[in-house]
CSV table of C-alpha atoms in Angstrom, one decimal:
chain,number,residue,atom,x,y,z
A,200,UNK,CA,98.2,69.5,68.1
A,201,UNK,CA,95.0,70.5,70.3
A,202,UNK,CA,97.3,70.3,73.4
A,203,UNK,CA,100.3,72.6,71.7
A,204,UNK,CA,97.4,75.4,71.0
A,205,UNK,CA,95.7,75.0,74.4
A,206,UNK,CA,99.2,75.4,75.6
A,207,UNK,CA,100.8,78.1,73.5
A,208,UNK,CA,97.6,79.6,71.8
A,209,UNK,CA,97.4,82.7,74.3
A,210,UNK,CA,100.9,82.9,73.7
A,211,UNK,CA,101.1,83.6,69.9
A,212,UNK,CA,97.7,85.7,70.3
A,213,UNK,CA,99.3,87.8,72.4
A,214,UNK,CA,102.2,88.1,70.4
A,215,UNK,CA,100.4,88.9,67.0
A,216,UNK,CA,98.6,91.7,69.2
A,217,UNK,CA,101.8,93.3,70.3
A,218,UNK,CA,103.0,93.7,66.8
A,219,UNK,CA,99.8,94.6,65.2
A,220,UNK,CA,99.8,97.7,68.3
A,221,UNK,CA,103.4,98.0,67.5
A,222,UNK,CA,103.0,98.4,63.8
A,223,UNK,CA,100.3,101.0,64.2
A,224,UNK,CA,101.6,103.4,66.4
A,225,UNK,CA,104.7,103.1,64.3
A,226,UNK,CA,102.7,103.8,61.3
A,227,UNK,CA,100.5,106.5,62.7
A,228,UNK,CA,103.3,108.4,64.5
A,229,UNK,CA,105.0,108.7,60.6
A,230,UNK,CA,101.9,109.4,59.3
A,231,UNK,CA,101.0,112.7,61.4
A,232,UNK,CA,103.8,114.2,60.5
A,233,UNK,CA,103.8,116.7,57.4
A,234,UNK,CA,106.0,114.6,54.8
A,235,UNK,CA,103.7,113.6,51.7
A,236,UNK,CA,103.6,111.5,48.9
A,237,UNK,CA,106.2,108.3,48.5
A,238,UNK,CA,108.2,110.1,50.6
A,239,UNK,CA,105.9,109.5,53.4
A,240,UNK,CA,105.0,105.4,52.9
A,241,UNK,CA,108.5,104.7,52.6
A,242,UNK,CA,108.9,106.4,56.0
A,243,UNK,CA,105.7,104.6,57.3
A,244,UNK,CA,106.7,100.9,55.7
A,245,UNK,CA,110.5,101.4,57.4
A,246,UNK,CA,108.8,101.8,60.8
A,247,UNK,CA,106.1,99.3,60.8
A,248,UNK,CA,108.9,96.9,60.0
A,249,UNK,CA,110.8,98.1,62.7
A,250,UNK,CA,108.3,98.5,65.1
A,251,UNK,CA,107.7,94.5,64.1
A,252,UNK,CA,111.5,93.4,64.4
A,253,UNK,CA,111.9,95.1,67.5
A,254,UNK,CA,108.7,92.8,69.2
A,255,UNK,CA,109.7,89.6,67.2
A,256,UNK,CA,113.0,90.1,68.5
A,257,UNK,CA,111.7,90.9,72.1
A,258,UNK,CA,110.0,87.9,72.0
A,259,UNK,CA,112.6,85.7,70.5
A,260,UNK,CA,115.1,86.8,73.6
A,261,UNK,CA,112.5,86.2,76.1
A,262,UNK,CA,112.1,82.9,74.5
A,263,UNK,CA,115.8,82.1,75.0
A,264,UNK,CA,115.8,83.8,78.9
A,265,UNK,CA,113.2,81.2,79.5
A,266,UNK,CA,114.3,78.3,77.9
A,267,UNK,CA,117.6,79.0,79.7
A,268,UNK,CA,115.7,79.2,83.2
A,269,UNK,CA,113.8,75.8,82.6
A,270,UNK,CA,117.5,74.2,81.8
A,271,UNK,CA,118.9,75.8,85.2
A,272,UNK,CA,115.7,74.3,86.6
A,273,UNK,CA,116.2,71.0,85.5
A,274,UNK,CA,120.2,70.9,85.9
A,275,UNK,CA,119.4,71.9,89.7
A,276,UNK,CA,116.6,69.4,90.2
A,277,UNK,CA,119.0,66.4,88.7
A,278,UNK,CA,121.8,67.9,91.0
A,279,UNK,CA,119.6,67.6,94.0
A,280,UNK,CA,118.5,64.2,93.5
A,281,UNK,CA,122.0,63.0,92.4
A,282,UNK,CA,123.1,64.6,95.5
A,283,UNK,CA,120.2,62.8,97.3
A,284,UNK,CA,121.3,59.6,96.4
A,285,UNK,CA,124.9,60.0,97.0
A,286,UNK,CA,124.4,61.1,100.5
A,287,UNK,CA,121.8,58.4,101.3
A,288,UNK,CA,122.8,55.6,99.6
A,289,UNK,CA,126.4,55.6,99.8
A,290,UNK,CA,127.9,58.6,102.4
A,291,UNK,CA,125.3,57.2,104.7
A,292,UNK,CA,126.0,53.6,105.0
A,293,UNK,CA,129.6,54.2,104.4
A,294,UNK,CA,130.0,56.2,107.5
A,295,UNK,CA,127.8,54.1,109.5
A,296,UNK,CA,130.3,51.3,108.5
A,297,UNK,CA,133.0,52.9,109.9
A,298,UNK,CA,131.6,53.9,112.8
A,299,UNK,CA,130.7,49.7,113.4
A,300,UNK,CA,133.9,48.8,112.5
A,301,UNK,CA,135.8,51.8,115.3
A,302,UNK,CA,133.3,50.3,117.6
A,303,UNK,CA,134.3,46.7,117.2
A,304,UNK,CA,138.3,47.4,117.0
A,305,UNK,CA,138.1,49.5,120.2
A,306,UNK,CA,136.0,46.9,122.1
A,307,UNK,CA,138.9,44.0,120.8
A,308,UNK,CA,141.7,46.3,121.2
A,309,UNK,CA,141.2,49.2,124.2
A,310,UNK,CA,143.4,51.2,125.0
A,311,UNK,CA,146.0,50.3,128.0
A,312,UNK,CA,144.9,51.9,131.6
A,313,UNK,CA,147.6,54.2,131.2
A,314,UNK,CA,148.7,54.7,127.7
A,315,UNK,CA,151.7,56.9,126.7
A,316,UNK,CA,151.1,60.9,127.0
A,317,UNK,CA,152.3,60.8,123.3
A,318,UNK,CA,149.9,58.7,122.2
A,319,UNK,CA,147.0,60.6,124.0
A,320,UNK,CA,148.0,63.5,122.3
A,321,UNK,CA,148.5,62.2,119.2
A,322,UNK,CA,144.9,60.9,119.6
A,323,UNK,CA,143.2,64.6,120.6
A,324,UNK,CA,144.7,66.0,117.7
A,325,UNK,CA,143.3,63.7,115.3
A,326,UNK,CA,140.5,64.0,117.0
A,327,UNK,CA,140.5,67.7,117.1
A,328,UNK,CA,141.2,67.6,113.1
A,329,UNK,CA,138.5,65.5,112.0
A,330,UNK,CA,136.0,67.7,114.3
A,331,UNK,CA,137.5,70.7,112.1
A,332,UNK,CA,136.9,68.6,109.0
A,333,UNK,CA,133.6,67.7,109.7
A,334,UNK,CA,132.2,71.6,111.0
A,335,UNK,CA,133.2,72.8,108.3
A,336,UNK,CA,132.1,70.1,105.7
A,337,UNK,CA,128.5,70.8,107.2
A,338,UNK,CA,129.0,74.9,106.6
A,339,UNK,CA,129.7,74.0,102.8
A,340,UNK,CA,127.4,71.3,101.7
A,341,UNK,CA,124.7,72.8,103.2
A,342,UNK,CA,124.1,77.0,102.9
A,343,UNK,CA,127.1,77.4,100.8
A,344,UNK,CA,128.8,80.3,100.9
A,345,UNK,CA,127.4,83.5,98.3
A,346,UNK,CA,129.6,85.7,96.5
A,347,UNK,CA,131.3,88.4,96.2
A,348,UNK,CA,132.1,88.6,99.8
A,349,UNK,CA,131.8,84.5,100.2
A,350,UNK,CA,131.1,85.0,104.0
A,351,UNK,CA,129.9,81.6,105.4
A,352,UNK,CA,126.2,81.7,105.7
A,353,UNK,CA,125.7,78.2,108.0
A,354,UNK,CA,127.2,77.7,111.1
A,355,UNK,CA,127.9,74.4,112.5
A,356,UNK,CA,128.4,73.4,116.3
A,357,UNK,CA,129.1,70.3,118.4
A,358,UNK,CA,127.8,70.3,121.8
A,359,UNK,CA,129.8,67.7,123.8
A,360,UNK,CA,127.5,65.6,126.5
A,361,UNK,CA,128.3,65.4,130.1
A,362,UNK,CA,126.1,62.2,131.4
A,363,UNK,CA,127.3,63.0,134.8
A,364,UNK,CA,126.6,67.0,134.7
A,365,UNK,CA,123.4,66.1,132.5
A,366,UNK,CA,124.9,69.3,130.7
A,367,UNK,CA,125.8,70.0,126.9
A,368,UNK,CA,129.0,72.2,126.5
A,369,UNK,CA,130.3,73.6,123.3
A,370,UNK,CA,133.4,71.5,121.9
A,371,UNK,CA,133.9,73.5,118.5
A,372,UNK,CA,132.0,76.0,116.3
A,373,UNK,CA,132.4,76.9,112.6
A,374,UNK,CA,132.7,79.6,111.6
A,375,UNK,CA,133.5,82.2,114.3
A,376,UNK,CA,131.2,85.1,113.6
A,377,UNK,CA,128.0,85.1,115.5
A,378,UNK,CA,129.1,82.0,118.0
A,379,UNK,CA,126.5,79.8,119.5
A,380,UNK,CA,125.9,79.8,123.5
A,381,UNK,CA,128.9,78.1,125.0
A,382,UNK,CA,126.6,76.0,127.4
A,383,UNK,CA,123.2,75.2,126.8
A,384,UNK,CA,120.4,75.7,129.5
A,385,UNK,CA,118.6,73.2,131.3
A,386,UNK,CA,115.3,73.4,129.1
A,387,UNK,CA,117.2,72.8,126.1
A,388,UNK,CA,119.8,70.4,127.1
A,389,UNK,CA,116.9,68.6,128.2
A,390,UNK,CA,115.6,69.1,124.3
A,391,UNK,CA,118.6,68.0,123.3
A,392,UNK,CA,118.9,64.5,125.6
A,393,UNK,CA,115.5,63.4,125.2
A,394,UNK,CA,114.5,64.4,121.5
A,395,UNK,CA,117.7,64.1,119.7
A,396,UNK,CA,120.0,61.4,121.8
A,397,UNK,CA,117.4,60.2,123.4
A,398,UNK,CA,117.1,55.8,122.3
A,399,UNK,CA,119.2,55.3,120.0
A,400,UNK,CA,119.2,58.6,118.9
A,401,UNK,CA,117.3,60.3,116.2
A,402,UNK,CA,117.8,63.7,113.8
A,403,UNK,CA,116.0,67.0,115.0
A,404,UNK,CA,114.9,69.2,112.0
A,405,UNK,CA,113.3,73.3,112.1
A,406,UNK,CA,112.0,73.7,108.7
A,407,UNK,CA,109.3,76.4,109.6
A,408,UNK,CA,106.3,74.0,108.9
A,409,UNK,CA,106.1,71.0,111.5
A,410,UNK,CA,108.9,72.2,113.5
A,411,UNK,CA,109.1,76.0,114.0
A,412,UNK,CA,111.5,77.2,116.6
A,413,UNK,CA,114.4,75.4,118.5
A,414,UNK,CA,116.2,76.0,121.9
A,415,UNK,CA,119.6,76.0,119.9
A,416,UNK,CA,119.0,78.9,118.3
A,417,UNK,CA,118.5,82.1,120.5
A,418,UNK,CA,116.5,84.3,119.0
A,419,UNK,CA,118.6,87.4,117.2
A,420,UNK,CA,121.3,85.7,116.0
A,421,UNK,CA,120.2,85.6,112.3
A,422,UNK,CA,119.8,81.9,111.9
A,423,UNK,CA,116.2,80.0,111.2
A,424,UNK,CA,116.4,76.7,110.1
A,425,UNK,CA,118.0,73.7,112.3
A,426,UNK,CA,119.4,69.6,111.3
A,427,UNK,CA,120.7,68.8,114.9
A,428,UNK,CA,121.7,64.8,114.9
A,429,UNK,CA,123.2,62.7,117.6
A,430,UNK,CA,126.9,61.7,117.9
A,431,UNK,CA,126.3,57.9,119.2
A,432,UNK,CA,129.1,55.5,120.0
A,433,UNK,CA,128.0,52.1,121.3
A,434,UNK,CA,126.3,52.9,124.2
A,435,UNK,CA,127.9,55.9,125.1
A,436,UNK,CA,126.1,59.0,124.0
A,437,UNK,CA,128.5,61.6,123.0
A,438,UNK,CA,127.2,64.8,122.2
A,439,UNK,CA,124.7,66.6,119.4
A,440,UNK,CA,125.9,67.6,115.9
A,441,UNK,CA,123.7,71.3,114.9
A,442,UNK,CA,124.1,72.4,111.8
A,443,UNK,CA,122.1,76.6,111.5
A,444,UNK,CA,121.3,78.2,108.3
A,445,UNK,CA,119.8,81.7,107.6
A,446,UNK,CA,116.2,80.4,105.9
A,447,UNK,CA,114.8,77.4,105.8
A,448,UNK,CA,115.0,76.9,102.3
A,449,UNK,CA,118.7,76.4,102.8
A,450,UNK,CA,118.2,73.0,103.5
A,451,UNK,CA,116.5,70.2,102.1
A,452,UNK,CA,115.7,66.5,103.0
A,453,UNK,CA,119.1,65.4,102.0
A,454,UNK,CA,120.9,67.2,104.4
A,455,UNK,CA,119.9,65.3,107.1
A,456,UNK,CA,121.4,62.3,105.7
A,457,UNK,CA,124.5,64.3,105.3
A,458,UNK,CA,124.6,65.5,108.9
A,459,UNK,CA,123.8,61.6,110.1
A,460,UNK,CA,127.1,60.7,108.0
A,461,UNK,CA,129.7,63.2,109.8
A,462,UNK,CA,127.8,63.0,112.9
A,463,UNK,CA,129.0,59.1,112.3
A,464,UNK,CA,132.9,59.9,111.4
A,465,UNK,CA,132.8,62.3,113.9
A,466,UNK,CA,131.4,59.5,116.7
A,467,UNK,CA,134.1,57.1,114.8
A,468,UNK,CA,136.7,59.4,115.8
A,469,UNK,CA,135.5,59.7,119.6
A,470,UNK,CA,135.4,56.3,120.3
A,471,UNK,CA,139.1,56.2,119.8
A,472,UNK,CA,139.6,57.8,123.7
């Protein structure tokens, strides 16, 4: 009981003053006017009642706006964890499984030294749709696109790696608007190879506090906030996955998780080459 008035004492105070206030200008406006007699308290009871109604029922609908902001609150915190946990316990370690098993069947079964043209194009354009699939998976999981116009607000890029070049080279972008650099400069592709693909490879994150700026964003182009994350297959170290978003606050922990798990299809779907 001592905790609920602590908590909601100031509240109710506050409340009882703005009807008391309410109440008496009511009352006083009705009773400067020149009406007398019964005439006049009939006039002066019908707007102190109003006046009070129209706080109690201010109050009462500010009441409900909150109550319905705590529920959005809570419904976006559970979606957030739930989304948490199905990215890194089961999208994660799903995708990395499948990116094992690729590796395994292409080491027991290669392809011949000179397979049919068919089949290598059959393979590219698998290849090219999964990369589709994946850039754009990234643009919606992550900044969602805002209505009414529903313009995509990430942007999503795969920088293909050329170990003999020591260069990085745009494969795809999504969406089209405001397109990344088509090749990235020595000072960042040397970013890129030694702080993202560099090992075994690890994720690259700008969320304006430890990280602030990156070399894969030029500066203009709109976009703050950065997951880059390797594309890995065996040995062979493919390219970088980036993933750009307007503000910072457009991503959160669990979208690097999400970004490791289609950087892994998408290194599943390289190996096959």
């Amino acid at each position: 009981m001592n905790q609920w008035l602590a908590a909601r004492g100031v509240h109710y105070l506050f409340l009882l003053f703005s009807a008391v206030l309410g109440v008496s200008v009511a009352v006083v406006s009705v009773w400067a006017d020149g009406t007398e007699g019964r005439e006049k308290l009939g006039l002066a009871f019908f707007a102190g009642a109003s006046a009070f109604g129209v706080v109690v029922i201010t109050h009462l609908e500010k009441g409900l706006v909150e109550k319905s902001r705590k529920r959005a609150e809570e419904r976006a915190i559970r979606a957030e964890a739930d989304m948490a946990q199905l990215y890194s316990t089961t999208l994660l370690p799903l995708s990395r499984t499948l990116k094992e098993l690729t590796t395994l069947y292409t080491a027991a079964a290669p392809l011949p030294p000179a397979p049919p043209a068919q089949t290598l194009a059959d393979l590219d354009q698998h290849r090219k749709e999964v990369l589709t699939r994946v850039l754009t998976s990234a643009v919606d999981l992550t900044a969602p696109p805002i209505g009414p116009a529903y313009i995509p607000r990430a942007r999503c890029t795969f920088y293909l790696y050329d170990p003999v070049a020591d260069t990085f080279t745009k494969e795809a972008d999504h969406p089209g608007n405001r397109p990344p650099r088509q090749v990235i400069d020595p000072v960042g592709a040397a970013h890129m190879k030694n702080e993202i693909l560099g090992g075994s490879g690890k994720p690259f994150r700008i969320d304006g506090t430890q990280v602030t700026q990156s070399y894969l964003i030029p500066p203009g182009t709109g976009y703050e906030a950065v997951i880059a994350v390797p594309v890995i297959h065996g040995a062979r170290k493919i390219g970088v996955l980036a993933v750009d978003a307007p503000a910072f606050s457009d991503f959160i922990d669990a979208h690097v998780s999400l970004m490791q798990s289609l950087a892994n299809v998408l290194a599943a779907a390289y190996a096959l080459r």
